[in-house]
Tab-separated table of C-alpha atoms in Angstrom:
chain	number	residue	atom	x	y	z
A	29	MET	CA	76.920	-95.427	-21.591
A	30	LEU	CA	74.284	-94.433	-24.158
A	31	ALA	CA	76.844	-92.588	-26.284
A	32	GLU	CA	79.053	-95.680	-26.439
A	33	HIS	CA	76.189	-97.599	-28.068
A	34	ASN	CA	74.918	-94.774	-30.279
A	35	CYS	CA	71.624	-94.650	-28.320
A	36	SER	CA	69.426	-91.785	-27.271
A	37	LEU	CA	67.121	-91.123	-24.358
A	38	PRO	CA	64.086	-89.214	-25.662
A	39	LEU	CA	61.955	-87.152	-23.307
A	40	ARG	CA	58.484	-86.011	-24.301
A	41	LEU	CA	56.383	-83.894	-21.969
A	42	VAL	CA	52.639	-84.464	-22.281
A	43	GLY	CA	49.565	-82.791	-20.840
A	44	SER	CA	47.715	-85.843	-19.524
A	45	LEU	CA	48.076	-89.503	-18.614
A	46	GLU	CA	45.863	-90.421	-21.567
A	47	GLU	CA	48.241	-88.614	-23.920
A	48	GLU	CA	51.206	-90.379	-22.300
A	49	ILE	CA	49.601	-93.797	-22.769
A	50	LEU	CA	48.871	-93.034	-26.439
A	51	LEU	CA	52.450	-91.880	-26.957
A	52	GLN	CA	53.848	-95.020	-25.303
A	53	GLU	CA	51.636	-97.224	-27.487
A	54	THR	CA	52.665	-95.358	-30.652
A	55	TRP	CA	56.392	-95.429	-29.897
A	56	TRP	CA	56.233	-99.143	-29.038
A	57	ARG	CA	54.154	-100.063	-32.099
A	58	GLU	CA	56.489	-98.089	-34.393
A	59	ARG	CA	59.585	-99.533	-32.660
A	60	GLN	CA	60.806	-96.094	-31.681
A	61	THR	CA	61.549	-97.248	-28.122
A	62	ALA	CA	62.810	-100.342	-26.336
A	63	GLY	CA	61.518	-99.355	-22.905
A	64	SER	CA	60.129	-96.630	-20.704
A	65	VAL	CA	60.847	-94.768	-17.476
A	66	LEU	CA	57.734	-94.143	-15.368
A	67	VAL	CA	57.707	-91.150	-13.014
A	68	ASP	CA	55.026	-89.414	-10.947
A	69	LEU	CA	53.549	-92.753	-9.935
A	70	ARG	CA	50.014	-92.952	-8.585
A	71	ARG	CA	48.498	-95.615	-6.318
A	72	GLU	CA	45.998	-96.691	-9.018
A	73	ASP	CA	48.192	-95.714	-11.973
A	74	PRO	CA	46.285	-96.011	-15.275
A	75	ARG	CA	49.535	-96.518	-17.234
A	76	ILE	CA	50.322	-99.932	-15.753
A	77	ALA	CA	47.631	-102.025	-17.485
A	78	PRO	CA	48.256	-100.672	-21.023
A	79	LEU	CA	52.035	-101.063	-20.693
A	80	ARG	CA	51.612	-104.592	-19.366
A	81	LYS	CA	49.281	-105.438	-22.270
A	82	LEU	CA	51.844	-104.097	-24.766
A	83	GLY	CA	54.711	-105.954	-23.106
A	84	LEU	CA	56.653	-102.674	-23.000
A	85	PRO	CA	59.597	-102.945	-20.566
A	86	ALA	CA	59.622	-100.164	-17.975
A	87	VAL	CA	61.526	-98.845	-14.983
A	88	ALA	CA	59.643	-97.055	-12.204
A	89	VAL	CA	61.252	-94.114	-10.428
A	90	GLY	CA	59.904	-93.682	-6.923
A	91	HIS	CA	59.855	-95.116	-3.428
A	92	PRO	CA	58.734	-98.783	-3.256
A	93	SER	CA	55.990	-97.885	-0.773
A	94	GLU	CA	54.443	-95.660	-3.453
A	95	MET	CA	54.541	-98.346	-6.134
A	96	PRO	CA	51.204	-98.573	-7.968
A	97	VAL	CA	49.067	-101.686	-7.729
A	98	GLY	CA	50.390	-104.216	-10.265
A	99	ALA	CA	53.597	-102.307	-11.036
A	100	ARG	CA	55.888	-104.349	-8.804
A	101	GLU	CA	54.797	-107.624	-10.427
A	102	MET	CA	55.091	-106.140	-13.915
A	103	LEU	CA	58.592	-104.791	-13.277
A	104	LEU	CA	59.758	-108.016	-11.639
A	105	SER	CA	58.534	-110.113	-14.573
A	106	TRP	CA	60.447	-107.875	-17.011
A	107	ALA	CA	63.548	-107.963	-14.804
A	108	GLY	CA	63.524	-111.745	-15.019
A	109	ARG	CA	63.618	-111.535	-18.822
A	110	ALA	CA	66.304	-108.848	-19.022
A	111	VAL	CA	69.795	-109.794	-20.088
A	112	PRO	CA	72.513	-108.330	-17.813
A	113	GLY	CA	73.944	-105.247	-19.489
A	114	GLU	CA	71.108	-105.066	-22.032
A	115	GLN	CA	69.975	-101.528	-22.849
A	116	LEU	CA	66.244	-100.923	-22.426
A	117	VAL	CA	66.294	-97.480	-24.021
């Protein structure tokens, strides 16, 4: 699907959550990304508040019972704004 739309799915490995948050903020500010995939979720995940503040669309990968506080509401609000078939990345 990405190839049909001349899109890419970048993956950057980072050493800390702080570095990940900075990278997300930079990519969003510089319009290098249209969304994010969150993995390795934590109960009190420090990535949720900064992403919510930015308005950066995200998809969480993990079991719903492990969803961080605030993530479900954030993801549901973005889902309501998404256009069917719209590419986030």
